[in-house]
CSV table of C-alpha atoms and ligand atoms in Angstrom, one decimal:
chain,number,residue,atom,x,y,z
A,219,UNK,CA,-89.2,82.9,71.9
A,220,UNK,CA,-92.1,82.4,69.5
A,221,UNK,CA,-91.5,84.6,66.4
A,222,UNK,CA,-89.2,83.1,63.9
A,223,UNK,CA,-87.8,86.5,63.2
A,224,UNK,CA,-86.6,86.7,66.8
A,225,UNK,CA,-84.5,83.5,66.5
A,226,UNK,CA,-80.9,83.7,65.6
A,227,UNK,CA,-79.9,80.8,63.3
A,228,UNK,CA,-76.4,79.8,62.4
A,229,UNK,CA,-75.7,77.5,59.5
A,230,UNK,CA,-72.4,75.6,59.6
A,231,UNK,CA,-71.2,73.8,56.4
A,232,UNK,CA,-67.9,73.7,54.5
A,233,UNK,CA,-69.8,74.1,51.2
A,234,UNK,CA,-70.6,77.7,50.3
A,235,UNK,CA,-73.3,76.4,48.0
A,236,UNK,CA,-75.1,74.6,50.8
A,237,UNK,CA,-74.8,77.6,53.0
A,238,UNK,CA,-76.6,79.8,50.4
A,239,UNK,CA,-79.2,77.1,49.8
A,240,UNK,CA,-80.0,76.6,53.5
A,241,UNK,CA,-80.0,80.4,54.2
A,242,UNK,CA,-82.6,80.8,51.4
A,243,UNK,CA,-84.7,77.9,52.7
A,244,UNK,CA,-84.7,79.4,56.2
A,245,UNK,CA,-85.6,82.8,54.9
A,246,UNK,CA,-88.5,81.3,53.0
A,247,UNK,CA,-90.0,79.9,56.2
A,248,UNK,CA,-89.7,83.2,58.1
A,249,UNK,CA,-86.2,83.3,59.6
A,250,UNK,CA,-84.7,86.7,59.2
A,251,UNK,CA,-81.6,86.4,61.4
A,252,UNK,CA,-79.5,83.8,59.6
A,253,UNK,CA,-75.7,83.7,59.8
A,254,UNK,CA,-73.5,81.3,57.9
A,255,UNK,CA,-70.1,79.9,58.7
A,256,UNK,CA,-67.7,77.7,56.7
A,257,UNK,CA,-65.7,76.4,59.6
A,258,UNK,CA,-66.4,75.0,63.1
A,259,UNK,CA,-63.9,77.3,64.6
A,260,UNK,CA,-65.7,80.3,63.2
A,261,UNK,CA,-69.0,79.0,64.6
A,262,UNK,CA,-67.5,78.6,68.0
A,263,UNK,CA,-66.4,82.2,67.9
A,264,UNK,CA,-70.0,83.2,67.2
A,265,UNK,CA,-71.1,81.2,70.3
A,266,UNK,CA,-68.5,83.0,72.4
A,267,UNK,CA,-70.1,86.3,71.5
A,268,UNK,CA,-72.6,85.6,74.3
A,269,UNK,CA,-75.3,88.2,73.6
A,270,UNK,CA,-75.3,87.5,69.9
A,271,UNK,CA,-75.0,83.8,70.2
A,272,UNK,CA,-77.3,81.8,68.0
A,273,UNK,CA,-80.4,80.1,69.3
A,274,UNK,CA,-80.3,77.4,66.7
A,275,UNK,CA,-77.4,75.8,64.8
A,276,UNK,CA,-77.7,73.7,61.7
A,277,UNK,CA,-74.6,71.7,61.7
A,278,UNK,CA,-72.9,69.6,58.9
A,279,UNK,CA,-71.1,66.4,60.0
A,280,UNK,CA,-68.5,66.0,57.4
A,281,UNK,CA,-66.1,69.0,57.3
A,282,UNK,CA,-62.4,69.2,56.9
A,283,UNK,CA,-60.4,70.4,59.9
A,284,UNK,CA,-62.9,70.1,62.8
A,285,UNK,CA,-65.8,67.7,61.9
A,286,UNK,CA,-69.3,67.9,63.2
A,287,UNK,CA,-68.7,65.3,65.9
A,288,UNK,CA,-65.9,67.1,67.4
A,289,UNK,CA,-67.9,70.3,67.1
A,290,UNK,CA,-70.7,68.8,69.2
A,291,UNK,CA,-68.2,68.2,72.0
A,292,UNK,CA,-66.9,71.7,71.7
A,293,UNK,CA,-70.4,73.0,72.0
A,294,UNK,CA,-70.6,71.6,75.5
A,295,UNK,CA,-67.2,73.1,76.4
A,296,UNK,CA,-68.3,76.5,75.1
A,297,UNK,CA,-71.5,76.2,77.1
A,298,UNK,CA,-73.8,76.5,74.1
A,299,UNK,CA,-77.4,76.7,75.3
A,300,UNK,CA,-79.4,76.7,72.1
A,301,UNK,CA,-80.6,73.9,69.9
A,302,UNK,CA,-79.0,71.9,67.2
A,303,UNK,CA,-80.2,70.3,63.9
A,304,UNK,CA,-77.7,67.9,62.3
A,305,UNK,CA,-77.5,68.0,58.5
A,306,UNK,CA,-75.5,65.5,56.5
A,307,UNK,CA,-75.2,63.5,53.4
A,308,UNK,CA,-73.9,60.5,55.4
A,309,UNK,CA,-76.1,57.4,55.7
A,310,UNK,CA,-79.0,57.5,58.1
A,311,UNK,CA,-77.3,55.3,60.7
A,312,UNK,CA,-74.3,57.6,60.9
A,313,UNK,CA,-76.7,60.5,61.3
A,314,UNK,CA,-78.6,58.6,64.0
A,315,UNK,CA,-75.4,57.8,65.9
A,316,UNK,CA,-74.4,61.5,65.8
A,317,UNK,CA,-77.9,62.5,67.1
A,318,UNK,CA,-77.6,59.9,69.9
A,319,UNK,CA,-74.2,61.3,70.8
A,320,UNK,CA,-75.5,64.9,70.9
A,321,UNK,CA,-78.3,63.9,73.2
A,322,UNK,CA,-75.8,62.1,75.4
A,323,UNK,CA,-73.8,65.3,75.6
A,324,UNK,CA,-77.0,66.9,76.9
A,325,UNK,CA,-77.5,69.1,73.8
A,326,UNK,CA,-81.0,70.0,72.8
A,327,UNK,CA,-81.2,68.2,69.4
A,328,UNK,CA,-84.3,68.9,67.3
A,329,UNK,CA,-83.4,66.2,64.9
A,330,UNK,CA,-81.4,65.2,61.9
A,331,UNK,CA,-81.8,66.1,58.2
A,332,UNK,CA,-80.5,64.1,55.3
A,333,UNK,CA,-79.1,65.9,52.3
A,334,UNK,CA,-80.5,67.0,50.0
A,335,UNK,CA,-82.7,68.7,52.6
A,336,UNK,CA,-86.4,68.9,51.9
A,337,UNK,CA,-87.9,72.3,53.0
A,338,UNK,CA,-90.9,70.6,54.6
A,339,UNK,CA,-88.6,68.4,56.8
A,340,UNK,CA,-86.6,71.5,57.9
A,341,UNK,CA,-89.9,73.3,58.7
A,342,UNK,CA,-91.1,70.3,60.7
A,343,UNK,CA,-88.0,70.3,62.9
A,344,UNK,CA,-87.8,74.0,63.5
A,345,UNK,CA,-91.4,74.1,64.5
A,346,UNK,CA,-90.4,72.3,67.7
A,347,UNK,CA,-88.5,75.4,68.7
A,348,UNK,CA,-91.6,77.2,69.9
A,349,UNK,CA,-93.5,74.1,70.8
A,350,UNK,CA,-93.6,73.4,74.5
A,351,UNK,CA,-92.0,70.2,75.8
A,352,UNK,CA,-89.5,69.7,73.1
A,353,UNK,CA,-87.2,66.8,73.2
A,354,UNK,CA,-84.7,66.8,76.0
A,355,UNK,CA,-82.2,64.1,76.8
A,356,UNK,CA,-83.7,61.6,79.3
A,357,UNK,CA,-82.3,62.7,82.6
A,358,UNK,CA,-80.7,60.3,85.0
A,359,UNK,CA,-82.3,60.1,88.4
A,360,UNK,CA,-82.7,63.5,90.0
A,361,UNK,CA,-82.7,62.4,93.6
A,362,UNK,CA,-81.2,59.2,94.6
A,363,UNK,CA,-82.2,57.6,97.8
A,364,UNK,CA,-80.0,56.0,100.5
A,365,UNK,CA,-80.5,52.3,101.2
A,366,UNK,CA,-81.7,53.0,104.8
A,367,UNK,CA,-84.6,55.1,103.6
A,368,UNK,CA,-85.4,52.5,100.9
A,369,UNK,CA,-85.3,49.8,103.6
A,370,UNK,CA,-87.8,51.8,105.6
A,371,UNK,CA,-90.1,52.3,102.5
A,372,UNK,CA,-90.2,48.6,101.9
A,373,UNK,CA,-91.0,47.9,105.5
A,374,UNK,CA,-93.6,50.6,105.8
A,375,UNK,CA,-95.5,49.6,102.7
A,376,UNK,CA,-94.7,52.8,100.8
A,377,UNK,CA,-94.1,50.8,97.6
A,378,UNK,CA,-97.2,50.3,95.4
A,379,UNK,CA,-97.7,48.4,92.2
A,380,UNK,CA,-98.9,50.1,89.1
A,381,UNK,CA,-100.2,47.9,86.3
A,382,UNK,CA,-99.8,48.5,82.5
A,383,UNK,CA,-102.2,46.6,80.2
A,384,UNK,CA,-101.0,44.1,77.6
A,385,UNK,CA,-103.6,43.5,74.8
A,386,UNK,CA,-103.9,40.9,72.1
A,387,UNK,CA,-103.0,42.6,68.8
A,388,UNK,CA,-105.5,40.5,66.8
A,389,UNK,CA,-108.5,40.9,69.0
A,390,UNK,CA,-107.8,44.0,71.1
A,391,UNK,CA,-108.6,42.0,74.1
A,392,UNK,CA,-106.9,42.6,77.5
A,393,UNK,CA,-104.8,39.6,78.1
A,394,UNK,CA,-102.6,40.7,81.0
A,395,UNK,CA,-100.8,43.4,82.9
A,396,UNK,CA,-97.2,44.2,83.8
A,397,UNK,CA,-96.6,45.2,87.4
A,398,UNK,CA,-94.4,48.3,87.7
A,399,UNK,CA,-93.4,49.4,91.1
A,400,UNK,CA,-93.7,53.0,92.3
A,401,UNK,CA,-92.6,54.5,95.6
A,402,UNK,CA,-95.4,56.6,97.1
A,403,UNK,CA,-93.0,58.9,99.0
A,404,UNK,CA,-94.7,60.9,101.8
A,405,UNK,CA,-92.7,64.0,101.0
A,406,UNK,CA,-91.4,63.7,97.4
A,407,UNK,CA,-94.6,62.2,95.9
A,408,UNK,CA,-94.4,59.5,93.2
A,409,UNK,CA,-90.9,58.2,92.8
A,410,UNK,CA,-90.1,56.0,89.7
A,411,UNK,CA,-88.2,52.8,89.8
A,412,UNK,CA,-85.1,54.1,87.9
A,413,UNK,CA,-84.4,56.1,91.1
A,414,UNK,CA,-84.4,53.1,93.5
A,415,UNK,CA,-84.1,49.7,91.8
A,416,UNK,CA,-80.4,50.2,91.3
A,417,UNK,CA,-80.0,51.2,95.0
A,418,UNK,CA,-81.9,48.1,96.0
A,419,UNK,CA,-79.7,45.9,93.8
A,420,UNK,CA,-76.5,47.5,95.1
A,421,UNK,CA,-77.5,47.2,98.8
A,422,UNK,CA,-79.0,43.7,99.1
A,423,UNK,CA,-82.6,45.0,99.2
A,424,UNK,CA,-83.8,43.7,95.9
A,425,UNK,CA,-84.9,40.3,97.3
A,426,UNK,CA,-87.2,42.0,99.8
A,427,UNK,CA,-88.4,44.5,97.2
A,428,UNK,CA,-89.3,41.8,94.6
A,429,UNK,CA,-91.1,39.8,97.3
A,430,UNK,CA,-93.2,42.8,98.2
A,431,UNK,CA,-94.0,43.5,94.5
A,432,UNK,CA,-94.8,39.8,93.9
A,433,UNK,CA,-97.0,39.4,96.9
A,434,UNK,CA,-98.9,42.5,95.9
A,435,UNK,CA,-99.3,41.4,92.4
A,436,UNK,CA,-100.6,38.0,93.5
A,437,UNK,CA,-103.1,39.6,95.8
A,438,UNK,CA,-104.3,41.7,92.9
A,439,UNK,CA,-104.5,38.8,90.5
A,440,UNK,CA,-106.7,37.0,93.1
A,441,UNK,CA,-108.9,40.0,93.4
A,442,UNK,CA,-109.3,40.2,89.6
A,443,UNK,CA,-110.1,36.5,89.4
A,444,UNK,CA,-112.7,36.9,92.1
A,445,UNK,CA,-114.3,39.6,89.9
A,446,UNK,CA,-114.2,37.4,86.9
A,447,UNK,CA,-111.1,38.8,85.3
A,448,UNK,CA,-108.6,36.2,84.3
A,449,UNK,CA,-105.5,38.2,83.6
A,450,UNK,CA,-101.9,37.2,83.2
A,451,UNK,CA,-99.8,39.2,85.7
A,452,UNK,CA,-96.2,39.9,84.9
A,453,UNK,CA,-93.6,40.9,87.6
A,454,UNK,CA,-90.1,42.2,86.9
A,455,UNK,CA,-87.4,40.1,88.4
A,456,UNK,CA,-83.8,41.3,88.7
A,457,UNK,CA,-81.0,39.0,87.8
A,458,UNK,CA,-79.8,39.4,91.4
A,459,UNK,CA,-83.1,37.7,92.6
A,460,UNK,CA,-81.8,34.7,90.8
A,461,UNK,CA,-78.9,34.2,93.2
A,462,UNK,CA,-81.0,33.0,96.1
A,463,UNK,CA,-81.8,29.3,95.6
A,464,UNK,CA,-84.9,29.5,97.7
A,465,UNK,CA,-86.6,32.0,95.3
A,466,UNK,CA,-88.6,29.4,93.3
A,467,UNK,CA,-90.0,27.8,96.5
A,468,UNK,CA,-91.0,31.3,97.8
A,469,UNK,CA,-92.7,32.2,94.5
A,470,UNK,CA,-94.5,28.8,94.3
A,471,UNK,CA,-95.6,29.0,97.9
A,472,UNK,CA,-96.9,32.6,97.6
A,473,UNK,CA,-98.7,31.7,94.3
A,474,UNK,CA,-100.4,28.7,95.9
A,475,UNK,CA,-101.4,30.7,99.0
A,476,UNK,CA,-103.0,33.3,96.7
A,477,UNK,CA,-104.9,30.5,94.9
A,478,UNK,CA,-103.4,31.7,91.6
A,479,UNK,CA,-102.3,29.2,88.9
A,480,UNK,CA,-98.5,29.5,88.1
A,481,UNK,CA,-99.3,29.7,84.4
A,482,UNK,CA,-101.1,32.9,85.2
A,483,UNK,CA,-97.9,34.5,86.4
A,484,UNK,CA,-95.0,35.8,84.2
A,485,UNK,CA,-91.6,36.6,85.5
A,486,UNK,CA,-89.8,39.2,83.4
A,487,UNK,CA,-86.1,38.9,83.6
A,488,UNK,CA,-83.6,41.6,82.4
A,489,UNK,CA,-79.9,41.1,82.9
A,490,UNK,CA,-78.6,44.5,83.8
A,491,UNK,CA,-75.1,43.3,84.4
A,492,UNK,CA,-73.2,40.3,83.2
A,493,UNK,CA,-73.5,37.3,85.5
A,494,UNK,CA,-70.3,35.4,86.1
A,495,UNK,CA,-71.7,32.2,87.5
A,496,UNK,CA,-74.8,31.0,85.7
A,497,UNK,CA,-75.5,28.0,87.8
A,498,UNK,CA,-77.9,29.7,90.3
A,499,UNK,CA,-80.0,31.6,87.7
A,500,UNK,CA,-80.1,28.5,85.5
A,501,UNK,CA,-81.3,26.3,88.3
A,502,UNK,CA,-83.9,28.9,89.5
A,503,UNK,CA,-85.3,29.6,86.1
A,504,UNK,CA,-85.5,26.0,85.1
A,505,UNK,CA,-87.3,25.1,88.3
A,506,UNK,CA,-89.8,27.9,87.8
A,507,UNK,CA,-90.3,26.7,84.3
A,508,UNK,CA,-91.0,23.2,85.5
A,509,UNK,CA,-93.6,24.6,87.9
A,510,UNK,CA,-95.3,26.2,84.9
A,511,UNK,CA,-94.5,29.9,85.6
A,512,UNK,CA,-94.2,32.0,82.5
A,513,UNK,CA,-90.7,33.3,81.9
A,514,UNK,CA,-90.1,36.4,79.8
A,515,UNK,CA,-86.9,37.8,78.5
A,516,UNK,CA,-87.3,41.5,79.0
A,517,UNK,CA,-85.8,44.4,77.0
A,518,UNK,CA,-84.7,42.0,74.4
A,519,UNK,CA,-81.8,43.3,72.3
A,520,UNK,CA,-80.4,45.6,74.9
A,521,UNK,CA,-77.9,45.3,77.7
A,522,UNK,CA,-77.2,41.7,78.3
A,523,UNK,CA,-80.6,40.4,77.2
A,524,UNK,CA,-79.0,38.6,74.4
A,525,UNK,CA,-78.9,35.7,72.1
A,526,UNK,CA,-76.7,33.8,74.7
A,527,UNK,CA,-79.5,34.1,77.3
A,528,UNK,CA,-82.0,32.9,74.8
A,529,UNK,CA,-79.9,29.8,74.1
A,530,UNK,CA,-79.3,29.1,77.8
A,531,UNK,CA,-82.4,30.0,79.7
A,532,UNK,CA,-85.8,28.4,79.4
A,533,UNK,CA,-87.8,31.6,78.4
A,534,UNK,CA,-91.2,31.1,76.8
A,535,UNK,CA,-91.9,34.8,76.0
A,536,UNK,CA,-89.8,37.5,74.3
A,537,UNK,CA,-90.4,41.2,75.0
A,538,UNK,CA,-89.1,43.3,72.1
A,539,UNK,CA,-87.6,46.4,73.7
A,540,UNK,CA,-89.4,49.6,73.1
A,541,UNK,CA,-86.4,51.1,71.2
A,542,UNK,CA,-87.1,48.5,68.5
A,543,UNK,CA,-90.8,49.0,68.4
A,544,UNK,CA,-91.7,52.7,68.4
A,545,UNK,CA,-91.1,54.1,65.0
A,546,UNK,CA,-90.3,50.7,63.5
A,547,UNK,CA,-92.5,51.3,60.5
A,548,UNK,CA,-90.5,54.3,59.5
A,549,UNK,CA,-87.0,53.4,60.3
A,550,UNK,CA,-85.1,50.8,58.3
A,551,UNK,CA,-82.7,49.9,61.1
A,552,UNK,CA,-85.3,49.7,63.8
A,553,UNK,CA,-87.5,47.6,61.6
A,554,UNK,CA,-84.7,45.2,60.8
A,555,UNK,CA,-84.1,44.5,64.5
A,556,UNK,CA,-87.8,44.3,65.2
A,557,UNK,CA,-88.3,41.8,62.4
A,558,UNK,CA,-85.3,39.7,63.5
A,559,UNK,CA,-86.5,39.6,67.1
A,560,UNK,CA,-90.0,38.6,66.1
A,561,UNK,CA,-88.7,35.9,63.7
A,562,UNK,CA,-86.4,34.5,66.4
A,563,UNK,CA,-89.2,34.3,68.9
A,564,UNK,CA,-91.4,32.5,66.3
A,565,UNK,CA,-88.8,30.0,65.4
A,566,UNK,CA,-88.2,29.2,69.0
A,567,UNK,CA,-91.9,28.8,69.7
A,568,UNK,CA,-92.0,31.8,72.1
A,569,UNK,CA,-94.8,34.3,72.8
A,570,UNK,CA,-94.1,37.8,71.6
A,571,UNK,CA,-94.8,41.1,73.3
A,572,UNK,CA,-93.9,44.4,71.8
A,573,UNK,CA,-93.4,47.2,74.4
A,574,UNK,CA,-93.3,50.9,73.7
A,575,UNK,CA,-96.3,51.1,71.4
A,576,UNK,CA,-96.7,54.8,71.4
A,577,UNK,CA,-98.9,55.7,68.5
A,578,UNK,CA,-101.2,54.5,65.8
A,579,UNK,CA,-98.4,53.8,63.4
A,580,UNK,CA,-96.8,51.5,65.9
A,581,UNK,CA,-100.1,49.7,66.5
A,582,UNK,CA,-100.7,49.2,62.8
A,583,UNK,CA,-97.2,48.0,62.4
A,584,UNK,CA,-97.8,45.3,65.0
A,585,UNK,CA,-101.0,44.3,63.3
A,586,UNK,CA,-99.3,44.0,60.0
A,587,UNK,CA,-96.4,41.9,61.4
A,588,UNK,CA,-98.4,39.6,63.7
A,589,UNK,CA,-96.8,40.3,67.0
A,590,UNK,CA,-99.1,38.7,69.6
A,591,UNK,CA,-99.3,41.2,72.5
A,592,UNK,CA,-98.9,44.9,72.6
A,593,UNK,CA,-98.0,47.2,75.5
A,594,UNK,CA,-97.4,50.9,75.5
A,595,UNK,CA,-98.7,54.4,76.1
A,596,UNK,CA,-100.9,54.2,73.0
A,597,UNK,CA,-102.9,51.5,74.7
A,598,UNK,CA,-102.6,52.5,78.3
A,599,UNK,CA,-100.1,53.9,80.8
A,600,UNK,CA,-99.2,52.1,84.0
A,601,UNK,CA,-102.1,52.8,86.4
A,602,UNK,CA,-103.2,51.9,89.9
A,603,UNK,CA,-105.3,48.6,89.9
A,604,UNK,CA,-108.4,50.6,90.8
A,605,UNK,CA,-108.3,52.3,87.5
A,606,UNK,CA,-108.2,49.2,85.3
A,607,UNK,CA,-111.9,48.7,84.8
A,608,UNK,CA,-112.4,52.3,83.7
A,609,UNK,CA,-109.5,51.9,81.3
A,610,UNK,CA,-111.1,48.7,79.9
A,611,UNK,CA,-114.3,50.5,79.1
A,612,UNK,CA,-112.4,53.4,77.5
A,613,UNK,CA,-110.2,51.0,75.5
A,614,UNK,CA,-113.2,49.0,74.2
A,615,UNK,CA,-114.8,52.1,72.9
A,616,UNK,CA,-111.6,53.3,71.4
A,617,UNK,CA,-111.2,49.9,69.6
A,618,UNK,CA,-114.6,50.6,68.0
A,619,UNK,CA,-114.4,54.3,67.3
A,620,UNK,CA,-110.8,54.4,66.1
A,621,UNK,CA,-111.3,51.1,64.2
A,622,UNK,CA,-108.2,49.7,65.7
A,623,UNK,CA,-109.0,46.2,64.4
A,624,UNK,CA,-109.2,47.5,60.8
B,862,G,O1,-92.5,52.4,84.4
B,862,G,P1,-91.2,52.3,84.6
B,862,G,O2,-90.6,53.7,84.9
B,862,G,O3,-92.0,51.8,85.7
B,862,G,O4,-90.0,51.3,85.0
B,862,G,C1,-88.7,51.6,84.9
B,862,G,C2,-87.8,50.4,85.0
B,862,G,O5,-87.9,49.8,86.3
B,862,G,C3,-88.2,49.3,84.0
B,862,G,O6,-86.9,48.9,83.4
B,862,G,C4,-88.8,48.2,84.8
B,862,G,O7,-88.4,46.9,84.3
B,862,G,C5,-88.1,48.4,86.2
B,862,G,N1,-89.0,48.0,87.2
B,862,G,C6,-90.3,48.4,87.5
B,862,G,N2,-90.8,47.7,88.5
B,862,G,C7,-89.8,46.8,88.9
B,862,G,C8,-89.8,45.8,89.9
B,862,G,O8,-90.7,45.5,90.6
B,862,G,N3,-88.6,45.1,90.0
B,862,G,C9,-87.6,45.3,89.2
B,862,G,N4,-86.5,44.6,89.4
B,862,G,N5,-87.6,46.3,88.3
B,862,G,C10,-88.7,47.0,88.1
B,863,G,O1,-89.7,46.4,82.5
B,863,G,P1,-89.4,47.3,81.4
B,863,G,O2,-87.9,47.7,81.3
B,863,G,O3,-89.8,46.8,80.1
B,863,G,O4,-90.2,48.6,81.7
B,863,G,C1,-91.1,49.2,80.9
B,863,G,C2,-90.8,50.7,81.0
B,863,G,O5,-91.3,51.3,79.9
B,863,G,C3,-91.5,51.3,82.2
B,863,G,O6,-90.7,52.4,82.6
B,863,G,C4,-92.8,51.8,81.6
B,863,G,O7,-93.4,52.9,82.3
B,863,G,C5,-92.2,52.3,80.2
B,863,G,N1,-93.2,52.4,79.2
B,863,G,C6,-94.4,51.7,79.0
B,863,G,N2,-95.0,52.0,77.9
B,863,G,C7,-94.2,52.9,77.2
B,863,G,C8,-94.3,53.5,76.0
B,863,G,O8,-95.2,53.4,75.2
B,863,G,N3,-93.3,54.4,75.7
B,863,G,C9,-92.2,54.5,76.5
B,863,G,N4,-91.2,55.4,76.1
B,863,G,N5,-92.1,53.9,77.7
B,863,G,C10,-93.1,53.1,78.0
B,864,MN,MN1,-90.6,44.7,82.2
């Protein structure tokens, strides 16, 4: 489906004036098969005419009778397989909420347009129709693995650490890495943590998993030190790890055995579910802090990584979640949350890391706002340790050639 003249478009809006306007705009950019509809019920009838069903629907949100939100749900019930663009005069946050909802429904949403619609914005969104790899909702785990198989993987050493660089925004220098575990599955290939961390947490395997990751990260830190690379190494710690009171002693003993300074290690904590009894996590984190380990509050602003945690737990680093970093420069809401998080960290004397730096605009935004560390695909993807020195060379030359330091 590459030619615009082959694409059946349906415009749904209760205003006949808007329908005429949008139809003309679509015709101007090459769409010849454009139908219009004043009611959601009428649009659903078009979808039910299977062979003539539209490939793309431009949908208004605010309509009498059935509104656009209800229409989105009906689209799923009517097994609509095409794409959707949301169009509304509502404020951008309402439009964004509707877009999120549509994605959660599994609908292929090309984006949202604010009224009055600018022709170039419409053109930009529809150009994704023929582009490969257009946005799809993030799928939940495809395969899930049973606890027995995961147990075996842990014991057999099938888990490997990948490392994602963290660089200083001011100097571009590599400061540290985050360890991100992968399962090198002999049959299925590379399995990502979303598909097994939850299983480990639910079946009492997370302590052993974290220990394997930590020991691997420490060995790697030692190897880098021996090669003259003094890097901070972060490890993700599940809140469930903070239920075993011997955790700090284990961490301290392993760190000492690897001849790594505690201050070189960072433990990133996310609270994925609410903890009832805070005594154990508080004891554990406070002891780790006293031993000079770095403690980072991960995914800040999401889930239960909240203000309450900031108040109670002795964190010395705040990682701004990627959803408040990527696109911050261009989105008022995202920017407000990013600014607030950064300000909070500063007032509390915490280090700041922004994750999810995906493009040059994100990078420039961090430079303008003075976040200390940056992590994300724009800088480097998670990689096996052996690739780090190659990446460092490439990054250094990019810093020069792309003038990343201004
Ligand atoms: O790269 P990525 O797909 O690796 O990681 C997905 C999620 O899995 C992230 O939320 C990350 O924090 C988590 N994760 C990655 N490695 C580990 C780990 O070793 N332990 C825990 N508890 N979570 C991890
Ligand atoms: O531990 P945490 O939940 O912060 O895990 C980081 C997750 O984000 C990992 O899954 C990692 O692979 C992923 N990630 C790292 N850099 C980027 C990025 O620039 N964009 C996006 N979307 N994800 C990233
Ligand atoms: Mn993390």
